[in-house]
Short mmCIF file of C-alpha atoms and ligand atoms in Angstrom, two decimals:
data_model
loop_
_atom_site.label_atom_id
_atom_site.label_comp_id
_atom_site.label_asym_id
_atom_site.label_seq_id
_atom_site.Cartn_x
_atom_site.Cartn_y
_atom_site.Cartn_z
CA MET G 1 70.61 106.00 84.26
CA ASN G 2 69.89 108.12 81.18
CA ALA G 3 68.36 110.81 83.32
CA LYS G 4 71.61 110.91 85.32
CA LEU G 5 73.72 111.23 82.17
CA ASP G 6 71.43 113.90 80.80
CA SER G 7 71.81 115.91 83.98
CA GLY G 8 75.52 116.36 83.22
CA VAL G 9 76.76 114.12 86.01
CA THR G 10 79.58 112.74 83.83
CA THR G 11 80.92 116.17 82.93
CA ARG G 12 80.34 118.36 85.98
CA PRO G 13 83.42 120.07 87.43
CA VAL G 14 85.32 118.20 90.16
CA THR G 15 88.42 119.20 92.08
CA ARG G 16 90.86 117.78 94.62
CA GLN G 17 88.43 119.11 97.23
CA THR G 18 85.81 116.64 95.98
CA PHE G 19 88.07 113.82 97.16
CA ASP G 20 87.86 115.10 100.71
CA GLU G 21 84.09 115.35 100.46
CA VAL G 22 83.06 112.01 98.95
CA LEU G 23 85.89 109.47 99.07
CA VAL G 24 86.81 107.42 102.11
CA PRO G 25 90.03 109.03 103.31
CA THR G 26 92.35 106.03 102.83
CA TYR G 27 94.71 108.17 100.74
CA ALA G 28 96.08 111.68 100.86
CA PRO G 29 96.50 112.40 97.14
CA ALA G 30 98.55 115.25 95.74
CA ALA G 31 97.01 118.67 95.31
CA MET G 32 97.13 118.44 91.53
CA VAL G 33 94.67 116.18 89.69
CA PRO G 34 96.10 114.49 86.60
CA VAL G 35 93.72 114.50 83.65
CA ARG G 36 95.74 113.18 80.72
CA ALA G 37 99.00 111.37 80.05
CA ALA G 38 101.16 109.99 77.26
CA GLY G 39 104.43 108.11 77.61
CA LEU G 40 106.12 109.60 80.70
CA ASP G 41 104.25 112.91 80.45
CA VAL G 42 101.31 113.73 82.70
CA TRP G 43 99.15 116.86 82.56
CA ASP G 44 97.04 118.21 85.42
CA GLN G 45 93.74 120.14 85.43
CA GLU G 46 95.64 123.40 84.94
CA GLY G 47 97.44 122.05 81.88
CA LYS G 48 100.79 121.87 83.69
CA ARG G 49 103.08 119.08 82.47
CA TYR G 50 104.95 116.67 84.76
CA LEU G 51 107.65 114.11 84.00
CA ASP G 52 106.42 110.87 85.57
CA PHE G 53 109.13 108.84 87.34
CA THR G 54 106.54 106.77 89.25
CA SER G 55 104.69 104.74 86.56
CA GLY G 56 101.75 104.70 88.96
CA ILE G 57 103.64 102.56 91.42
CA ALA G 58 105.80 100.56 89.02
CA VAL G 59 102.70 99.86 86.94
CA SER G 60 102.71 101.76 83.64
CA SER G 61 106.03 100.32 82.48
CA LEU G 62 105.29 100.85 78.80
CA GLY G 63 104.24 104.44 79.42
CA HIS G 64 100.83 106.04 79.68
CA CYS G 65 98.40 105.34 76.83
CA ASN G 66 100.96 103.17 75.07
CA PRO G 67 99.75 103.04 71.44
CA VAL G 68 100.27 99.27 71.05
CA LEU G 69 98.20 98.61 74.17
CA VAL G 70 95.57 101.20 73.27
CA ASP G 71 95.20 99.51 69.90
CA ALA G 72 94.98 95.98 71.28
CA LEU G 73 92.56 97.00 74.04
CA THR G 74 90.37 98.99 71.65
CA LYS G 75 90.07 96.00 69.31
CA GLN G 76 89.19 93.75 72.24
CA VAL G 77 86.71 96.27 73.65
CA ASN G 78 84.85 96.03 70.36
CA THR G 79 85.00 92.23 70.31
CA LEU G 80 84.39 90.65 73.73
CA TRP G 81 84.49 92.15 77.22
CA HIS G 82 83.48 89.52 79.67
CA LEU G 83 82.26 85.99 80.25
CA GLY G 84 81.68 84.14 83.47
CA ASN G 85 84.12 81.46 84.52
CA GLY G 86 81.86 78.89 82.89
CA TYR G 87 83.67 79.88 79.70
CA THR G 88 87.30 80.47 78.86
CA ASN G 89 88.54 82.91 76.21
CA GLU G 90 91.32 83.18 73.67
CA PRO G 91 93.30 86.09 75.20
CA VAL G 92 93.59 84.37 78.61
CA LEU G 93 94.70 81.11 77.00
CA ARG G 94 97.38 82.98 75.05
CA LEU G 95 98.48 84.84 78.17
CA GLY G 96 98.68 81.55 80.08
CA LEU G 97 100.90 80.11 77.36
CA ALA G 98 103.09 83.23 77.26
CA LEU G 99 103.66 83.32 81.03
CA THR G 100 104.32 79.61 81.43
CA GLU G 101 106.71 79.66 78.47
CA ALA G 102 108.54 82.67 79.94
CA THR G 103 108.97 81.20 83.44
CA PHE G 104 109.49 78.05 85.51
CA ALA G 105 105.73 77.71 85.86
CA ASP G 106 103.42 75.16 84.25
CA ARG G 107 100.17 76.80 85.30
CA ALA G 108 98.63 80.22 85.85
CA PHE G 109 95.71 81.54 87.85
CA PHE G 110 94.45 85.02 86.99
CA CYS G 111 92.90 87.61 89.27
CA ASN G 112 92.75 91.40 89.47
CA SER G 113 95.44 92.68 91.82
CA GLY G 114 98.63 91.86 93.65
CA ALA G 115 96.83 91.22 96.91
CA GLU G 116 94.56 88.71 95.21
CA ALA G 117 97.51 86.98 93.56
CA ASN G 118 99.17 86.61 96.97
CA GLU G 119 95.89 85.56 98.58
CA ALA G 120 95.66 82.81 95.94
CA ALA G 121 99.30 81.82 96.51
CA LEU G 122 98.89 81.54 100.28
CA LYS G 123 95.60 79.67 100.06
CA LEU G 124 97.08 77.27 97.50
CA ALA G 125 100.19 76.70 99.62
CA ARG G 126 98.03 75.83 102.63
CA LYS G 127 95.82 73.52 100.61
CA TYR G 128 98.84 71.78 99.15
CA ALA G 129 100.52 71.39 102.54
CA HIS G 130 97.34 70.19 104.25
CA THR G 131 96.69 67.61 101.57
CA LYS G 132 100.25 66.38 101.32
CA PHE G 133 101.43 66.60 104.95
CA GLY G 134 98.33 67.19 107.10
CA PRO G 135 96.65 70.14 108.81
CA HIS G 136 99.54 70.72 111.24
CA LYS G 137 101.53 72.15 108.32
CA SER G 138 99.88 75.55 108.10
CA ARG G 139 102.30 78.22 109.31
CA ILE G 140 103.27 80.99 106.92
CA VAL G 141 106.63 82.69 107.31
CA SER G 142 107.22 86.15 105.86
CA CYS G 143 109.64 89.02 106.34
CA LEU G 144 109.51 92.14 108.45
CA SER G 145 109.08 95.31 106.34
CA SER G 146 107.55 93.24 103.57
CA PHE G 147 104.41 94.22 101.70
CA HIS G 148 102.02 91.71 100.19
CA GLY G 149 98.72 93.57 99.81
CA ARG G 150 95.75 94.76 101.86
CA THR G 151 93.31 91.87 102.17
CA LEU G 152 93.15 90.74 105.78
CA PHE G 153 95.26 87.65 105.05
CA THR G 154 97.91 89.39 102.92
CA VAL G 155 98.18 92.43 105.16
CA SER G 156 98.66 90.16 108.17
CA VAL G 157 101.36 88.25 106.32
CA GLY G 158 102.99 91.57 105.40
CA GLY G 159 105.63 92.73 107.82
CA GLN G 160 104.34 96.19 108.74
CA PRO G 161 102.34 96.09 111.99
CA LYS G 162 100.97 99.61 111.44
CA TYR G 163 98.84 98.20 108.59
CA THR G 164 97.08 95.60 110.77
CA GLU G 165 96.39 97.79 113.80
CA GLY G 166 92.68 97.91 114.53
CA PHE G 167 91.80 95.02 112.22
CA GLU G 168 92.16 92.22 114.76
CA PRO G 169 91.46 89.33 115.10
CA LEU G 170 94.05 88.49 112.44
CA PRO G 171 94.56 85.17 110.63
CA GLN G 172 96.55 82.65 112.67
CA GLU G 173 99.80 80.73 112.26
CA LEU G 174 101.89 83.56 110.82
CA SER G 175 105.54 84.30 111.69
CA HIS G 176 107.65 87.28 110.71
CA ILE G 177 111.43 87.18 110.38
CA PRO G 178 114.03 89.83 109.55
CA TYR G 179 114.81 90.12 105.82
CA ASN G 180 118.16 88.86 104.54
CA ASP G 181 118.87 86.99 107.79
CA ILE G 182 119.66 83.34 107.04
CA GLU G 183 119.95 82.24 110.68
CA ALA G 184 116.53 83.68 111.53
CA ALA G 185 115.08 81.86 108.53
CA ARG G 186 116.63 78.58 109.62
CA ALA G 187 115.17 78.95 113.09
CA ALA G 188 111.68 79.94 111.91
CA ILE G 189 111.12 77.55 109.01
CA THR G 190 110.24 74.40 110.92
CA ASP G 191 108.23 71.34 109.89
CA ASP G 192 104.90 73.08 110.51
CA VAL G 193 105.60 75.73 107.85
CA ALA G 194 103.40 75.53 104.75
CA ALA G 195 104.86 78.50 102.91
CA VAL G 196 107.58 81.11 102.94
CA ILE G 197 106.70 84.26 101.05
CA VAL G 198 109.33 86.83 100.14
CA GLU G 199 109.90 89.74 97.78
CA PRO G 200 113.16 89.17 95.85
CA ILE G 201 113.60 92.91 96.30
CA GLN G 202 111.51 94.66 98.95
CA GLY G 203 109.68 97.56 97.32
CA GLU G 204 107.43 99.33 99.82
CA GLY G 205 109.81 98.39 102.63
CA GLY G 206 112.50 100.74 101.32
CA VAL G 207 113.78 99.25 98.03
CA ILE G 208 116.01 96.64 99.63
CA PRO G 209 117.42 93.98 97.30
CA GLY G 210 117.35 90.43 98.57
CA ASN G 211 120.76 88.94 99.05
CA PRO G 212 121.14 86.11 96.46
CA ASP G 213 122.69 83.91 99.17
CA TYR G 214 119.69 84.56 101.37
CA LEU G 215 117.19 83.63 98.66
CA LYS G 216 119.24 80.53 97.89
CA ALA G 217 119.20 79.56 101.56
CA LEU G 218 115.41 80.00 101.67
CA ARG G 219 115.18 77.64 98.70
CA GLU G 220 117.30 75.03 100.48
CA ILE G 221 115.41 75.30 103.76
CA CYS G 222 112.08 75.02 101.96
CA ASP G 223 113.31 71.94 100.13
CA GLN G 224 114.40 70.37 103.43
CA THR G 225 111.13 71.09 105.24
CA GLY G 226 108.62 70.70 102.40
CA ALA G 227 107.53 74.33 102.63
CA VAL G 228 106.41 76.07 99.45
CA LEU G 229 108.59 79.02 98.42
CA VAL G 230 106.54 81.96 97.14
CA PHE G 231 108.20 84.91 95.42
CA ASP G 232 106.05 88.03 95.47
CA GLU G 233 107.11 89.72 92.22
CA VAL G 234 104.13 92.05 92.09
CA GLN G 235 106.50 95.04 92.07
CA SER G 236 109.77 93.47 90.88
CA GLY G 237 108.32 91.51 87.97
CA VAL G 238 107.59 92.12 84.28
CA GLY G 239 110.94 93.64 83.36
CA ARG G 240 111.25 96.13 86.22
CA THR G 241 114.61 94.78 87.44
CA GLY G 242 116.10 94.17 83.99
CA SER G 243 115.08 90.52 83.69
CA PHE G 244 111.52 89.42 82.97
CA PHE G 245 111.18 88.37 86.59
CA ALA G 246 113.79 89.17 89.22
CA TYR G 247 114.24 85.50 90.19
CA GLN G 248 115.68 84.87 86.73
CA GLN G 249 118.79 86.91 87.50
CA MET G 250 119.08 85.65 91.08
CA ASN G 251 119.30 81.97 90.14
CA VAL G 252 116.72 80.87 92.68
CA THR G 253 113.46 79.39 91.42
CA PRO G 254 110.32 79.64 93.57
CA ASP G 255 107.41 77.18 93.64
CA ILE G 256 104.86 79.95 93.29
CA LEU G 257 105.33 83.41 91.80
CA THR G 258 102.88 86.28 91.97
CA SER G 259 102.61 89.14 89.50
CA ALA G 260 100.33 92.15 89.04
CA LYS G 261 101.13 95.89 88.74
CA ALA G 262 103.07 96.16 85.43
CA LEU G 263 101.41 93.06 83.97
CA GLY G 264 98.44 95.24 83.04
CA ASN G 265 100.28 98.56 82.54
CA GLY G 266 97.38 100.15 84.44
CA TYR G 267 94.63 97.77 83.43
CA PRO G 268 93.87 95.69 86.54
CA ILE G 269 95.23 92.14 86.41
CA GLY G 270 97.05 89.79 88.75
CA ALA G 271 98.56 86.37 88.16
CA MET G 272 99.72 83.48 90.28
CA LEU G 273 102.13 81.13 88.56
CA THR G 274 103.06 77.68 89.81
CA THR G 275 104.04 74.12 88.97
CA ASP G 276 101.81 71.25 87.88
CA GLU G 277 102.40 69.46 91.17
CA ILE G 278 101.23 72.34 93.34
CA GLY G 279 98.70 73.87 90.96
CA GLN G 280 96.55 70.75 90.75
CA HIS G 281 95.53 71.31 94.38
CA PHE G 282 93.39 74.24 93.26
CA ASN G 283 90.82 71.85 91.83
CA VAL G 284 87.40 72.78 90.44
CA GLY G 285 85.50 74.98 92.85
CA SER G 286 88.34 75.53 95.33
CA HIS G 287 89.12 79.14 94.38
CA GLY G 288 88.02 81.78 91.90
CA THR G 289 87.11 85.36 91.09
CA THR G 290 84.57 86.88 88.72
CA TYR G 291 86.91 89.09 86.70
CA GLY G 292 90.06 86.96 86.76
CA GLY G 293 91.33 86.28 83.27
CA ASN G 294 88.82 88.69 81.74
CA PRO G 295 89.45 89.13 77.96
CA LEU G 296 90.21 92.85 78.30
CA ALA G 297 92.84 92.43 81.04
CA ALA G 298 94.30 89.34 79.38
CA THR G 299 94.67 91.17 76.06
CA VAL G 300 96.61 93.96 77.70
CA GLY G 301 98.72 91.49 79.69
CA LEU G 302 99.55 89.49 76.59
CA ASN G 303 100.77 92.57 74.71
CA VAL G 304 102.75 93.72 77.75
CA VAL G 305 104.52 90.35 78.02
CA GLU G 306 105.17 90.26 74.27
CA THR G 307 106.76 93.71 74.36
CA ILE G 308 108.80 93.47 77.55
CA ASN G 309 110.08 89.90 77.45
CA GLN G 310 112.57 90.61 74.67
CA PRO G 311 116.36 90.62 75.15
CA ALA G 312 116.82 94.07 73.55
CA PHE G 313 114.05 95.59 75.67
CA LEU G 314 115.47 94.15 78.90
CA ALA G 315 119.02 95.20 77.95
CA ARG G 316 117.81 98.79 77.58
CA VAL G 317 116.25 98.62 81.07
CA LYS G 318 119.70 97.78 82.43
CA GLU G 319 121.32 100.54 80.39
CA ALA G 320 118.80 103.14 81.59
CA SER G 321 119.30 101.87 85.13
CA ALA G 322 123.07 102.34 84.94
CA LYS G 323 122.59 105.93 83.74
CA ILE G 324 120.22 106.79 86.58
CA PHE G 325 122.49 105.14 89.16
CA ALA G 326 125.43 107.17 87.84
CA ASN G 327 123.40 110.38 88.16
CA LEU G 328 122.26 109.53 91.68
CA GLU G 329 125.80 108.73 92.74
CA LYS G 330 126.91 112.18 91.58
CA LEU G 331 123.88 113.78 93.24
CA ALA G 332 124.59 112.08 96.57
CA GLY G 333 128.26 112.99 96.16
CA ASP G 334 127.33 116.66 95.70
CA TYR G 335 124.78 116.61 98.55
CA PRO G 336 126.09 114.04 101.06
CA GLU G 337 124.22 115.75 103.90
CA VAL G 338 120.90 115.10 102.06
CA PHE G 339 121.23 111.71 100.34
CA GLY G 340 122.85 108.35 100.94
CA LYS G 341 123.87 105.67 98.46
CA ALA G 342 121.25 104.65 95.90
CA ARG G 343 120.22 100.99 95.85
CA GLY G 344 117.89 98.74 93.91
CA MET G 345 117.76 96.73 90.71
CA GLY G 346 116.99 97.83 87.19
CA LEU G 347 114.50 100.67 87.27
CA LEU G 348 113.33 100.07 90.84
CA ILE G 349 115.62 102.44 92.67
CA GLY G 350 115.72 103.74 96.24
CA LEU G 351 117.61 106.86 97.25
CA PRO G 352 117.87 107.00 101.04
CA MET G 353 117.81 110.32 102.89
CA ALA G 354 120.99 110.95 104.86
CA GLU G 355 120.89 111.21 108.66
CA ALA G 356 120.15 114.96 108.79
CA TYR G 357 117.08 114.56 106.55
CA LYS G 358 115.65 111.31 107.94
CA GLY G 359 111.87 111.29 107.75
CA ARG G 360 111.81 113.90 104.96
CA SER G 361 111.52 111.82 101.76
CA LYS G 362 107.95 113.03 101.17
CA ASP G 363 108.97 116.67 101.59
CA TYR G 364 111.63 116.20 98.96
CA THR G 365 109.31 114.51 96.45
CA LYS G 366 106.75 117.28 97.00
CA THR G 367 109.43 119.81 96.10
CA CYS G 368 110.19 117.80 92.96
CA GLU G 369 106.50 117.70 92.07
CA LYS G 370 106.25 121.51 92.27
CA LEU G 371 109.07 121.66 89.72
CA GLY G 372 107.33 119.14 87.46
CA LEU G 373 108.85 115.78 88.43
CA MET G 374 106.77 113.00 89.93
CA LEU G 375 108.65 110.66 92.27
CA LEU G 376 107.64 108.03 94.83
CA ILE G 377 108.76 107.37 98.35
CA ALA G 378 109.37 103.99 100.00
CA GLY G 379 108.75 104.92 103.60
CA PRO G 380 109.70 108.21 105.30
CA ASP G 381 113.43 107.80 104.67
CA VAL G 382 113.67 106.70 101.05
CA VAL G 383 112.93 108.41 97.74
CA ARG G 384 111.87 105.83 95.15
CA LEU G 385 112.35 106.13 91.40
CA ALA G 386 110.34 103.80 89.17
CA PRO G 387 110.08 105.41 85.73
CA ALA G 388 108.46 103.61 82.81
CA LEU G 389 110.89 101.08 81.35
CA ILE G 390 110.75 103.01 78.06
CA VAL G 391 112.38 106.06 79.69
CA SER G 392 114.68 107.88 77.23
CA ASP G 393 118.14 109.33 77.85
CA GLU G 394 116.63 112.82 77.50
CA GLN G 395 114.05 112.05 80.18
CA ILE G 396 116.77 110.65 82.45
CA ALA G 397 118.71 113.90 81.99
CA GLU G 398 115.59 115.98 82.65
CA ALA G 399 114.86 114.09 85.87
CA ASP G 400 118.44 114.63 86.99
CA ARG G 401 118.21 118.35 86.33
CA LEU G 402 114.90 118.63 88.21
CA MET G 403 116.15 116.57 91.16
CA ARG G 404 119.14 118.92 91.47
CA GLU G 405 116.99 121.99 91.21
CA ALA G 406 114.67 120.52 93.83
CA VAL G 407 117.42 119.70 96.29
CA GLU G 408 118.56 123.34 96.25
CA ALA G 409 115.00 124.49 96.97
CA PHE G 410 114.61 121.74 99.59
CA ILE G 411 117.75 122.73 101.52
CA ALA G 412 116.84 126.43 101.33
CA ALA G 413 113.28 125.86 102.60
C1 PLP Q 1 101.77 96.58 95.33
C2 PLP Q 1 102.18 95.29 95.92
C3 PLP Q 1 101.25 94.32 96.33
C4 PLP Q 1 99.77 94.59 96.33
O1 PLP Q 1 99.27 94.76 95.05
P1 PLP Q 1 97.80 95.38 94.87
O2 PLP Q 1 97.57 95.31 93.38
O3 PLP Q 1 97.84 96.76 95.41
O4 PLP Q 1 96.86 94.53 95.63
C5 PLP Q 1 101.72 93.12 96.79
N1 PLP Q 1 103.03 92.86 96.85
C6 PLP Q 1 103.96 93.75 96.47
C7 PLP Q 1 105.40 93.38 96.54
C8 PLP Q 1 103.56 94.99 96.01
O5 PLP Q 1 104.49 95.90 95.67
#
């Protein structure tokens, strides 16, 4: 170990090329390699600055290297890193209290990612249904175009067949229905359904808000059939849509809610929240993970919740959202051949490409990146904006200017 450090292995030069040489090619990262960041600013190896309107992927909601989080994490790093699950710790107990006080939930289970939170939710729903109704009640219903993570179970539940190709045999008793279609839901959610899992707003699937009537209907059908309603708020949660969780402004309460991404602002953490009645079915030994509820992650999560779940903070998210929507409306009005009507909630915003530029969202965001603006896509036809929730009016104006500059370059190319 020391010999390795002494040989300069931690400081030797690396480039984007190194990715292609030593990492499994599951991603195709940008040409530039970020090395440093603060707030919404990111700097690459060449020292070039970018305005970050991605927050990772709706993760760093309080900005990069947020001083409050750096401070809390640094203190915790010098106090206690890790214990096995044979011991609990103060930060995770405080985070459990904070999340149950802030939501419908009575109980929390902590893990390390969104996929794991959904894996826990689906396993718990099956265990609950099997115990309460019998093993015939095992089917899981989810939506086409949905995204729930990349474990074999969650990716199979997700509604994007391209992500399961080649990984067969897949888990059984899964059904996929079109999103926002009440009749399809009624037909699919029969007595053998253990759980219905849905994103209140589909993120990866194109930034498509759930219709409140649809979510309400899912609630009713689940109540009638005894199915557990799971809201995947991994992307929509923790202030992103202008309420602490999206369900809180849609007036539909799930039985299980999953969170991750912004909960750790970049420090890995996932959470599954549920009621006493359902949660007790995860009894001792039935589920677990080594790192879940680790003091470092829990400390960050606690400070994130404390900061974001405040009326003034959430009101500003809505205000910033309105400003960006107004800018995008003008942009699409000026370039109707390039962009359609923006959609989304809060600071999770999708800008669809118009007919003539279908399939070109990535080309557009690459043009923006060259000019110093980082944006996401949500599929080949949608540009996705997910800036940190602390985005300022100046940064909103800068992004608008860069998006306009980019569209000129994009059309000319
Ligand atoms: C990102 C995401 C996940 C998966 O989270 P990971 O932390 O990547 O495992 C699950 N559901 C939704 C809605 C997501 O956006």
